[in-house]
C-alpha cells in the first residue's frame, strides 16, 4: 500500500507538469486569481527580475492578504533589495561552504545517534526528518534543540496559515497560539543575548546596524522565525523526497552503495525530480509581460517549480529519475537574490542522512507507511516509514 501511494505521488507530479507545460506554459487560474508559470525560461525570468516580480506581497498584491499577520511576510524571504541585501549579508557568513564544513561532524553524530536504536521499521520523519534539521538550525541560532516539538508545531501552524486556510477557525487558533508562543520564546532569547552575547546568529542580529540603526523587534522576530521554519522545513522535505525517489527506483540504492561519490548528484536529481516546494509566489510591481501574456500591476504569479524542473526544452528525459544526471539548471532553491540561503547546508544534511540510511538499510527500500495531503502547489508527506530490512 505504501509503495502504491509513492507511485501516485510521482504520477501526480508528472501529470501536473505535463499539463502545465502544454503550449506557452502560462495559465490564468480563476480560483486564486493568479497566473501560473510552468516553463523553465519564464519561471527563471520571474525569479530573477525582482524589480518587476516582487516577493513583497503586503506591498504589491492588488488583492487583500488574509494572512497579512503571518510573520513570514515580514521576513527576509518577502523583502526586496536594497533592504534584502543588507539583512541577508548579516547572516550569510554562517551558511558559506566553509562554515557548513565545520558543522558536518556534528550533523554526522546527530544522524548516527538518531539511527543507533532503530530496530525494525524506520519512521523517517520522526527519527530524522524533524530532529536533524531542528538540531542544526538550533545550534546556529543558539536556541535549545530540546524544544523540537514546539518548533515543529509552530512551523506547521505558521506555514499552513495562508490564503483560504485563514478562514478555518482551528487553523487560525493554532496560528495565533504559535505566533504568541514563538514571540515569547524569542523575546526571552533576545533578552538573554543582550545580557550575555554568544557566538550565534541571534547575537549577531542583535549587535548589527546594517544601515546605521539596530534592527527593530519585529525585524528580529521575523528574521529568526524564517530561519527556524525554513531552516528545518526545506531539509525535512528534501530528505522525505529522497526516500520516496530511492524507494520508487529499486536499482538506485544499490548503485549509490556501490559508488558513494554519486550521492551528491543523486540529491541534485531529487531536487529536480521532486522539489521541496512545488511553487512559490511573486507579485508584479508594474504592468508586466510573460510569454506574451499581459499582466496588470499587483498580479499574483505562481512559479511552478515542479513543472519548470521537467521542461523538456532544458532537461533530457525529464520524467525519468536519473541519479547520474549532470547537475544544474533546476530551480528548486530559487534563482536570483532570493536563492535559498541554506541550500548548501540542506544538501549536506540530506546527503549525510541518506548515506547512513543506505548503510543501515541494505537492499531495495520499501515504504511501509505513508500519509500525505495536497497543498496548493504540491503534496506534503506528513508521515513516512521504511520497512525493516528483510533477513531472508
XYZ file of C-alpha atoms in Angstrom:
392
model
C 0.000 0.000 0.000
C 2.836 2.379 0.879
C 4.663 1.851 -2.383
C 1.421 2.392 -4.307
C 0.996 5.754 -2.570
C 4.557 6.700 -3.530
C 3.774 5.898 -7.169
C 0.626 8.023 -7.018
C 2.634 10.977 -5.689
C 5.154 10.641 -8.514
C 2.319 10.265 -11.037
C 0.694 13.466 -9.778
C 3.927 15.440 -10.236
C 4.448 14.034 -13.723
C 0.886 14.760 -14.849
C 0.796 18.248 -13.296
C 3.990 19.172 -15.118
C 2.784 17.646 -18.385
C -0.460 19.602 -18.354
C 1.220 22.825 -17.252
C 3.894 22.719 -19.941
C 1.414 22.447 -22.816
C 1.661 25.449 -25.151
C 3.382 28.501 -23.706
C 3.229 27.131 -20.143
C 1.368 30.154 -18.745
C -2.111 29.703 -17.271
C -4.601 32.038 -15.623
C -6.207 30.389 -12.580
C -9.606 31.777 -11.658
C -9.806 30.309 -8.148
C -6.745 32.019 -6.676
C -6.908 34.823 -9.296
C -3.300 34.194 -10.239
C -1.069 33.422 -13.187
C 0.742 30.058 -13.072
C 4.080 29.911 -14.882
C 5.272 26.405 -15.759
C 8.015 26.786 -18.376
C 11.627 26.932 -17.239
C 12.575 30.109 -19.130
C 9.562 32.087 -17.918
C 9.931 30.758 -14.357
C 13.582 31.796 -14.294
C 12.633 35.224 -15.666
C 10.125 35.782 -12.850
C 12.516 34.544 -10.157
C 15.351 36.711 -11.469
C 13.628 40.041 -12.133
C 12.809 41.154 -8.588
C 12.164 44.719 -9.721
C 9.107 43.625 -11.719
C 8.192 40.413 -9.880
C 8.432 41.183 -6.185
C 8.358 38.885 -3.151
C 6.710 41.632 -1.112
C 3.083 40.507 -1.070
C 1.980 43.040 1.530
C 3.228 45.935 -0.574
C 2.289 44.859 -4.087
C -0.657 42.445 -4.013
C -3.730 44.017 -5.618
C -5.948 41.673 -3.626
C -6.492 41.667 0.150
C -3.970 39.492 2.007
C -5.888 37.350 4.508
C -2.673 36.065 6.079
C -1.109 39.510 6.499
C -0.380 38.751 10.181
C 1.902 35.857 9.252
C 5.481 36.771 10.309
C 6.868 35.123 7.163
C 5.513 38.080 5.152
C 7.815 40.438 7.028
C 10.881 38.209 6.769
C 13.925 38.152 4.521
C 12.077 35.944 2.011
C 9.463 38.658 1.443
C 11.694 41.736 1.333
C 13.235 43.215 -1.808
C 16.587 44.949 -2.270
C 18.169 47.104 -1.038
C 16.896 46.171 2.440
C 17.067 42.489 1.500
C 20.781 42.701 0.679
C 21.562 44.412 3.993
C 19.738 41.811 6.060
C 20.938 38.776 4.114
C 24.552 39.891 4.466
C 24.212 39.809 8.265
C 23.863 36.030 8.420
C 25.257 34.806 5.098
C 28.635 34.053 6.702
C 27.005 31.295 8.795
C 25.897 29.491 5.606
C 29.040 29.673 3.455
C 30.565 26.363 2.292
C 33.451 26.853 4.746
C 31.100 27.474 7.677
C 28.950 24.489 6.728
C 32.026 22.242 6.668
C 32.558 22.925 10.379
C 29.035 21.623 11.087
C 29.415 18.312 9.247
C 30.895 16.281 12.155
C 28.029 17.384 14.409
C 25.475 16.565 11.704
C 27.007 13.104 11.245
C 26.957 12.475 15.003
C 23.294 13.541 15.193
C 22.287 11.214 12.352
C 24.129 8.241 13.816
C 22.709 8.856 17.284
C 19.170 9.077 15.903
C 19.592 5.806 13.986
C 21.503 3.870 16.645
C 18.431 2.495 18.406
C 16.340 1.777 15.315
C 15.251 -1.845 15.200
C 12.712 -2.740 12.575
C 10.539 -0.167 10.825
C 12.127 3.281 10.484
C 9.959 6.358 10.997
C 11.776 8.709 8.614
C 10.183 11.969 9.742
C 10.132 11.321 13.484
C 13.595 9.761 13.587
C 15.419 12.136 11.187
C 13.160 14.490 9.229
C 12.389 16.786 12.147
C 15.209 16.288 14.681
C 18.193 16.546 12.314
C 17.492 19.978 10.770
C 15.981 21.316 14.004
C 19.170 20.414 15.891
C 21.320 22.042 13.200
C 19.392 25.311 12.922
C 19.009 25.483 16.704
C 22.792 25.292 17.008
C 23.222 28.157 14.544
C 20.591 30.325 16.225
C 21.781 29.416 19.698
C 18.478 28.007 20.967
C 17.615 24.724 22.668
C 17.113 21.712 20.365
C 15.096 20.157 23.207
C 12.219 22.425 22.201
C 11.896 20.458 18.937
C 8.217 19.530 19.488
C 7.369 23.218 19.879
C 9.455 24.194 16.831
C 7.642 21.598 14.711
C 4.198 22.639 15.978
C 4.931 26.337 15.430
C 6.242 25.640 11.932
C 3.184 23.644 10.894
C 0.771 26.248 12.290
C 2.524 29.222 10.694
C 3.280 27.732 7.274
C -0.291 26.460 6.855
C -1.834 29.833 7.693
C -2.274 31.344 4.227
C -4.961 32.103 1.681
C -8.307 30.379 2.129
C -6.935 28.360 5.046
C -7.111 31.510 7.179
C -10.904 31.099 7.239
C -10.591 27.822 9.152
C -11.184 28.636 12.874
C -8.974 25.749 14.017
C -6.073 26.855 11.809
C -6.438 30.466 12.962
C -6.448 29.420 16.614
C -3.364 27.255 16.077
C -1.638 30.118 14.256
C -2.406 32.659 16.988
C -1.140 30.289 19.671
C 2.022 29.504 17.715
C 2.757 33.152 16.968
C 2.333 34.140 20.631
C 4.466 31.295 21.954
C 7.173 31.781 19.339
C 7.292 35.535 20.040
C 7.606 34.951 23.776
C 10.299 32.347 23.200
C 12.469 34.542 21.013
C 11.993 37.612 23.181
C 13.390 35.644 26.106
C 16.319 34.601 23.916
C 16.898 38.229 22.859
C 16.942 39.382 26.483
C 19.438 36.660 27.368
C 21.789 37.561 24.470
C 21.639 41.274 25.244
C 22.891 40.428 28.720
C 25.273 37.635 27.657
C 26.187 37.692 23.937
C 27.346 34.420 22.378
C 28.797 33.204 19.100
C 25.438 32.620 17.412
C 23.118 34.199 14.855
C 20.832 35.827 17.433
C 23.772 37.683 18.981
C 24.922 38.780 15.509
C 21.475 40.157 14.681
C 21.159 41.998 17.992
C 24.511 43.734 17.503
C 24.015 44.539 13.811
C 23.493 48.042 12.437
C 23.035 47.350 8.711
C 22.058 50.933 7.872
C 23.374 52.700 10.951
C 20.496 51.629 13.211
C 19.665 48.462 15.113
C 17.057 46.050 13.778
C 13.560 46.594 15.138
C 11.979 43.984 17.405
C 9.667 42.939 14.560
C 12.602 42.534 12.174
C 14.429 40.385 14.714
C 11.381 38.210 15.295
C 10.604 37.832 11.596
C 14.222 37.019 10.761
C 14.535 34.336 13.439
C 11.121 32.906 12.565
C 12.150 32.492 8.924
C 15.451 30.829 9.830
C 13.802 28.456 12.278
C 10.957 27.484 9.933
C 12.735 27.356 6.580
C 15.882 26.012 8.202
C 14.154 22.779 9.087
C 11.184 22.561 6.711
C 13.253 22.530 3.497
C 15.671 19.881 4.787
C 12.871 17.698 6.159
C 11.031 17.728 2.839
C 14.174 17.107 0.797
C 15.027 14.089 2.954
C 11.485 12.725 2.631
C 11.568 13.192 -1.133
C 14.935 11.455 -1.348
C 13.478 8.432 0.428
C 10.473 8.463 -1.918
C 12.670 8.594 -5.028
C 15.037 5.834 -3.881
C 12.128 3.652 -2.793
C 10.416 4.028 -6.161
C 13.589 3.172 -8.082
C 14.937 -0.115 -6.653
C 18.229 -0.020 -8.562
C 19.186 3.396 -7.184
C 20.127 2.403 -3.588
C 22.434 -0.366 -4.840
C 24.113 1.999 -7.314
C 24.730 4.569 -4.577
C 26.125 1.961 -2.193
C 28.472 0.746 -4.931
C 29.669 4.281 -5.688
C 29.030 6.772 -2.826
C 30.566 9.528 -4.977
C 27.268 9.532 -6.904
C 25.324 10.639 -3.830
C 25.649 14.456 -4.237
C 24.465 14.161 -7.834
C 21.584 11.952 -6.740
C 20.491 14.621 -4.246
C 20.516 17.176 -7.088
C 18.345 14.855 -9.150
C 15.879 14.518 -6.264
C 15.761 18.321 -6.078
C 14.884 18.447 -9.767
C 12.545 15.477 -9.896
C 10.660 16.068 -6.632
C 11.420 19.597 -5.354
C 10.888 20.525 -1.684
C 8.308 23.091 -2.758
C 6.190 22.786 -5.873
C 5.828 26.512 -6.382
C 6.384 29.983 -4.980
C 4.708 33.390 -5.382
C 5.702 36.757 -6.799
C 3.672 39.964 -7.326
C 4.001 42.366 -10.232
C 5.131 45.852 -9.256
C 4.146 47.312 -12.651
C 2.273 46.042 -15.728
C 4.309 43.074 -16.975
C 4.582 40.561 -19.786
C 5.215 36.821 -19.506
C 5.431 34.744 -22.683
C 3.303 37.327 -24.487
C 0.658 37.498 -21.739
C -0.098 40.956 -20.350
C -0.343 41.148 -16.552
C -1.653 44.090 -14.562
C 0.315 45.603 -11.705
C -0.409 43.772 -8.458
C -0.980 40.419 -10.166
C -0.063 37.245 -8.302
C 2.311 34.956 -10.208
C 2.816 31.356 -9.084
C 6.133 29.952 -10.305
C 5.507 26.222 -10.700
C 8.947 24.906 -9.893
C 7.872 21.285 -10.214
C 6.934 21.906 -13.860
C 9.947 24.092 -14.712
C 12.213 21.295 -13.465
C 10.658 18.929 -16.036
C 10.710 21.232 -19.043
C 11.912 19.065 -21.967
C 13.490 22.138 -23.563
C 16.016 22.093 -20.710
C 16.112 18.512 -19.396
C 16.571 15.334 -21.433
C 14.108 12.631 -20.396
C 12.609 14.982 -17.811
C 10.192 12.420 -16.342
C 12.911 9.863 -15.705
C 14.720 9.814 -12.366
C 18.416 9.592 -13.202
C 20.777 9.780 -10.195
C 23.738 10.083 -12.572
C 22.269 13.101 -14.391
C 24.698 16.008 -14.764
C 23.576 18.542 -12.115
C 22.438 22.035 -12.931
C 19.555 24.213 -14.098
C 16.866 23.088 -11.627
C 15.096 25.913 -9.803
C 14.307 24.127 -6.551
C 16.286 26.573 -4.422
C 15.083 29.556 -6.420
C 17.196 31.884 -8.507
C 18.471 35.434 -8.191
C 18.512 37.487 -4.991
C 16.197 35.100 -3.146
C 18.232 31.962 -3.835
C 17.897 29.779 -0.731
C 20.345 30.940 1.923
C 20.646 27.456 3.424
C 20.855 25.455 0.184
C 24.402 24.234 0.821
C 23.542 23.209 4.371
C 20.371 21.377 3.328
C 22.232 19.417 0.668
C 24.878 18.263 3.137
C 22.399 17.265 5.831
C 20.374 15.159 3.424
C 23.476 13.607 1.835
C 24.809 12.562 5.246
C 21.436 11.202 6.364
C 20.919 9.313 3.103
C 24.411 7.840 3.239
C 23.765 6.475 6.729
C 20.372 5.096 5.687
C 21.944 3.316 2.714
C 24.471 1.738 5.070
C 21.930 0.662 7.695
C 19.108 -0.429 5.378
C 20.549 -2.895 2.833
C 18.757 -3.944 -0.311
C 15.913 -2.089 -2.039
C 13.807 0.195 0.149
C 10.107 -0.343 0.707
C 7.682 2.191 2.180
C 5.596 0.526 4.887
C 3.588 3.567 5.979
C 2.823 6.922 4.401
C 0.316 9.716 4.850
C 0.123 12.689 2.507
C -2.048 15.727 1.844
C -2.475 18.055 -1.117
C -1.244 21.632 -0.858
C -1.954 24.482 -3.310
C 1.272 23.672 -5.208
C 2.121 20.091 -4.359
C 1.798 17.165 -1.996
C 3.042 17.288 1.587
C 4.105 13.980 3.147
C 3.007 14.016 6.793
C 4.128 10.538 7.840
C 6.643 8.157 6.272
C 8.195 4.876 7.384
C 10.570 2.431 5.717
C 10.047 -1.284 6.229
C 12.597 -3.228 8.241
C 15.255 -4.883 6.069
C 14.451 -8.422 5.028
C 16.503 -11.083 6.838
C 15.887 -13.751 4.213
